[in-house]
Amino acid sequence: MRVISRLMSALMMLAGAIDAAHAVDPRYPDWPCVQAKVPEISLSAVWTGPPLDEASGKWKDNAKISALVARLAPRRTPMDEAEKLVADFLKQAGADKTATGTLIFAGLFDTLNAERGSVLKGLERVTRKQRAAAERIRADTLALQALQGATPPDAGKIEQLGNQLVWQTRIFDDRRRVVSFVCEVPVAIDRRLFALARVIQQEME
């Protein structure tokens, strides 16, 4: 009975964490983060330079800019290194500095927005898995209670299902902790894009 009590307590706590997250914004029932869900980065919030109409998509046609964007976008590239890469690249652009800077930002905006969208979808996909896992744990916990109340109790089945529940609950909790960490990623992407946009615009002046 002690095993069941621990499992039920853990389940209530974990399920409660999901329900609390869902209450943050009813428009996004699968959104698991305390941070508000912003589906896309607002261009006007990060860029005050030339319009991206002509630059959007065209940056891919420039091999050097595509290679630069591929180095700037990943968070594993330190910001000080990324800022220096931008500055050095635009210094070499000469009279084309404005057009080049706009292409660089267009590449970053497209790339980071796509990455961010993928993270958002992944978080909501995990939430749906967590909801299904919680239901399985509830059902298995009730089944374990029934097995323990049977006469005579089947010790083998009780042990097997008990071990299964412990494992399921551990996976549920581990996944919850990972989600908490990943919830910070969209914010980090926003900050990176804003910081790089500021450097690009400063170098374009």
Short mmCIF file of C-alpha atoms in Angstrom, two decimals:
data_model
loop_
_atom_site.label_atom_id
_atom_site.label_comp_id
_atom_site.label_asym_id
_atom_site.label_seq_id
_atom_site.Cartn_x
_atom_site.Cartn_y
_atom_site.Cartn_z
CA MET A 1 0.00 0.00 0.00
CA ARG A 2 2.92 2.32 0.69
CA VAL A 3 4.08 1.96 -2.94
CA ILE A 4 0.63 2.92 -4.23
CA SER A 5 0.44 5.89 -1.89
CA ARG A 6 3.79 7.20 -3.15
CA LEU A 7 2.76 6.68 -6.77
CA MET A 8 -0.57 8.44 -6.30
CA SER A 9 1.12 11.40 -4.60
CA ALA A 10 3.69 11.67 -7.39
CA LEU A 11 0.99 11.36 -10.04
CA MET A 12 -1.17 14.08 -8.50
CA MET A 13 1.82 16.41 -8.29
CA LEU A 14 2.93 15.76 -11.88
CA ALA A 15 -0.57 15.96 -13.33
CA GLY A 16 -1.11 19.16 -11.38
CA ALA A 17 1.97 20.66 -13.01
CA ILE A 18 0.48 19.99 -16.45
CA ASP A 19 -2.95 21.38 -15.50
CA ALA A 20 -1.35 24.53 -14.06
CA ALA A 21 0.59 25.10 -17.27
CA HIS A 22 -2.57 24.67 -19.35
CA ALA A 23 -4.27 27.40 -17.33
CA VAL A 24 -1.70 30.00 -18.43
CA ASP A 25 -3.36 30.68 -21.80
CA PRO A 26 -6.53 28.82 -22.86
CA ARG A 27 -5.79 29.63 -26.51
CA TYR A 28 -2.91 27.16 -26.41
CA PRO A 29 -4.08 24.15 -24.35
CA ASP A 30 -0.93 22.13 -25.16
CA TRP A 31 1.51 24.90 -24.22
CA PRO A 32 3.44 23.66 -21.14
CA CYS A 33 5.52 26.72 -20.23
CA VAL A 34 4.94 29.48 -17.71
CA GLN A 35 6.32 31.84 -20.33
CA ALA A 36 3.60 33.19 -22.61
CA LYS A 37 3.47 31.54 -26.00
CA VAL A 38 4.38 33.93 -28.82
CA PRO A 39 3.90 31.95 -32.06
CA GLU A 40 6.30 34.05 -34.14
CA ILE A 41 8.96 36.68 -33.59
CA SER A 42 7.65 40.14 -34.37
CA LEU A 43 9.86 41.65 -37.06
CA SER A 44 9.15 45.21 -35.92
CA ALA A 45 10.29 44.32 -32.39
CA VAL A 46 13.79 43.36 -33.51
CA TRP A 47 14.47 45.24 -36.77
CA THR A 48 14.26 48.91 -37.71
CA GLY A 49 16.41 48.65 -40.82
CA PRO A 50 15.34 48.46 -44.49
CA PRO A 51 12.31 46.30 -45.41
CA LEU A 52 13.07 42.61 -45.90
CA ASP A 53 10.75 42.17 -48.88
CA GLU A 54 13.56 41.81 -51.41
CA ALA A 55 16.06 40.26 -49.02
CA SER A 56 13.83 37.49 -47.68
CA GLY A 57 14.80 34.27 -49.43
CA LYS A 58 17.52 35.92 -51.53
CA TRP A 59 20.12 35.55 -48.80
CA LYS A 60 20.24 31.84 -49.61
CA ASP A 61 21.53 32.66 -53.09
CA ASN A 62 24.67 34.23 -51.62
CA ALA A 63 27.05 31.48 -50.55
CA LYS A 64 29.10 33.69 -48.24
CA ILE A 65 26.07 35.10 -46.46
CA SER A 66 24.50 31.65 -46.15
CA ALA A 67 27.71 30.38 -44.56
CA LEU A 68 27.81 33.36 -42.20
CA VAL A 69 24.20 32.84 -41.12
CA ALA A 70 24.97 29.18 -40.46
CA ARG A 71 27.69 30.30 -38.02
CA LEU A 72 25.73 33.13 -36.40
CA ALA A 73 22.43 31.38 -35.75
CA PRO A 74 23.50 28.46 -33.48
CA ARG A 75 23.59 29.30 -29.78
CA ARG A 76 26.82 27.32 -29.48
CA THR A 77 28.56 30.25 -31.18
CA PRO A 78 29.33 32.74 -28.36
CA MET A 79 27.72 36.14 -28.82
CA ASP A 80 31.03 38.02 -28.71
CA GLU A 81 32.33 35.80 -31.51
CA ALA A 82 29.11 36.24 -33.50
CA GLU A 83 29.24 40.02 -33.12
CA LYS A 84 32.84 40.11 -34.34
CA LEU A 85 31.93 37.96 -37.35
CA VAL A 86 29.18 40.41 -38.28
CA ALA A 87 31.40 43.45 -37.84
CA ASP A 88 34.27 41.98 -39.87
CA PHE A 89 31.94 40.82 -42.66
CA LEU A 90 30.23 44.19 -43.02
CA LYS A 91 33.50 46.11 -42.95
CA GLN A 92 34.50 44.20 -46.07
CA ALA A 93 31.18 44.97 -47.78
CA GLY A 94 32.13 48.60 -48.54
CA ALA A 95 29.37 50.49 -50.38
CA ASP A 96 27.13 47.42 -50.22
CA LYS A 97 27.08 47.46 -46.42
CA THR A 98 23.36 48.27 -46.12
CA ALA A 99 22.22 45.68 -48.63
CA THR A 100 24.59 43.09 -47.19
CA GLY A 101 23.49 43.74 -43.60
CA THR A 102 19.85 43.44 -44.62
CA LEU A 103 20.55 40.09 -46.28
CA ILE A 104 22.38 38.84 -43.18
CA PHE A 105 19.48 39.81 -40.94
CA ALA A 106 16.93 38.29 -43.33
CA GLY A 107 18.86 35.02 -43.12
CA LEU A 108 18.96 35.15 -39.34
CA PHE A 109 15.27 36.04 -39.11
CA ASP A 110 14.24 33.15 -41.37
CA THR A 111 16.58 30.67 -39.70
CA LEU A 112 15.87 31.53 -36.07
CA ASN A 113 12.14 31.88 -36.61
CA ALA A 114 12.08 28.40 -38.15
CA GLU A 115 14.14 26.96 -35.30
CA ARG A 116 11.90 28.65 -32.77
CA GLY A 117 8.77 27.29 -34.45
CA SER A 118 10.22 23.79 -34.31
CA VAL A 119 10.89 24.17 -30.58
CA LEU A 120 7.31 25.36 -29.95
CA LYS A 121 5.85 22.40 -31.82
CA GLY A 122 8.15 20.02 -29.95
CA LEU A 123 7.07 21.39 -26.58
CA GLU A 124 3.40 20.98 -27.41
CA ARG A 125 4.03 17.48 -28.75
CA VAL A 126 5.67 16.52 -25.44
CA THR A 127 2.71 17.96 -23.52
CA ARG A 128 0.35 15.66 -25.42
CA LYS A 129 2.62 12.73 -24.61
CA GLN A 130 2.65 13.73 -20.95
CA ARG A 131 -1.13 13.91 -20.86
CA ALA A 132 -1.38 10.42 -22.35
CA ALA A 133 1.29 9.14 -19.95
CA ALA A 134 -0.61 10.58 -16.97
CA GLU A 135 -3.74 8.71 -18.04
CA ARG A 136 -1.78 5.46 -18.37
CA ILE A 137 -0.28 5.94 -14.90
CA ARG A 138 -3.73 6.60 -13.42
CA ALA A 139 -5.14 3.48 -15.06
CA ASP A 140 -2.20 1.30 -14.00
CA THR A 141 -2.37 2.66 -10.44
CA LEU A 142 -6.04 1.66 -10.20
CA ALA A 143 -5.15 -1.75 -11.64
CA LEU A 144 -2.43 -2.14 -9.01
CA GLN A 145 -4.88 -1.24 -6.26
CA ALA A 146 -7.28 -3.88 -7.57
CA LEU A 147 -4.52 -6.49 -7.65
CA GLN A 148 -3.52 -5.75 -4.08
CA GLY A 149 -7.14 -5.98 -2.96
CA ALA A 150 -7.71 -9.33 -4.63
CA THR A 151 -7.98 -12.54 -2.65
CA PRO A 152 -5.52 -14.06 -2.86
CA PRO A 153 -3.21 -11.30 -4.20
CA ASP A 154 -0.97 -12.25 -7.13
CA ALA A 155 2.45 -11.22 -5.81
CA GLY A 156 4.14 -11.61 -9.21
CA LYS A 157 1.71 -9.36 -11.04
CA ILE A 158 1.77 -6.83 -8.21
CA GLU A 159 5.55 -6.59 -8.35
CA GLN A 160 5.60 -6.36 -12.15
CA LEU A 161 2.97 -3.62 -12.32
CA GLY A 162 4.51 -1.78 -9.37
CA ASN A 163 7.91 -1.72 -11.06
CA GLN A 164 6.27 -0.58 -14.30
CA LEU A 165 4.55 2.29 -12.51
CA VAL A 166 7.75 3.40 -10.82
CA TRP A 167 9.47 3.46 -14.22
CA GLN A 168 6.59 5.30 -15.92
CA THR A 169 6.49 7.92 -13.17
CA ARG A 170 10.25 8.43 -13.38
CA ILE A 171 10.08 8.98 -17.15
CA PHE A 172 7.17 11.38 -16.65
CA ASP A 173 9.10 13.41 -14.10
CA ASP A 174 12.33 13.40 -16.14
CA ARG A 175 10.42 14.63 -19.18
CA ARG A 176 8.83 17.37 -17.08
CA ARG A 177 12.25 18.62 -16.02
CA VAL A 178 13.48 18.62 -19.62
CA VAL A 179 10.42 20.61 -20.69
CA SER A 180 11.15 23.19 -18.00
CA PHE A 181 14.63 23.65 -19.47
CA VAL A 182 13.45 23.74 -23.11
CA CYS A 183 10.86 26.40 -22.22
CA GLU A 184 13.78 28.83 -21.95
CA VAL A 185 14.92 28.17 -25.53
CA PRO A 186 12.41 30.40 -27.40
CA VAL A 187 13.34 33.30 -25.11
CA ALA A 188 17.04 32.66 -25.76
CA ILE A 189 16.39 32.66 -29.52
CA ASP A 190 14.50 35.96 -29.27
CA ARG A 191 17.35 37.57 -27.35
CA ARG A 192 19.95 36.30 -29.78
CA LEU A 193 18.11 37.62 -32.81
CA PHE A 194 17.55 41.01 -31.13
CA ALA A 195 21.22 41.28 -30.14
CA LEU A 196 22.48 40.35 -33.61
CA ALA A 197 20.00 42.70 -35.28
CA ARG A 198 21.31 45.54 -33.13
CA VAL A 199 24.92 44.78 -34.10
CA ILE A 200 24.04 44.57 -37.79
CA GLN A 201 22.21 47.90 -37.69
CA GLN A 202 25.04 49.58 -35.81
CA GLU A 203 27.54 48.39 -38.41
CA MET A 204 25.26 49.55 -41.25
CA GLU A 205 25.18 53.13 -39.97
#
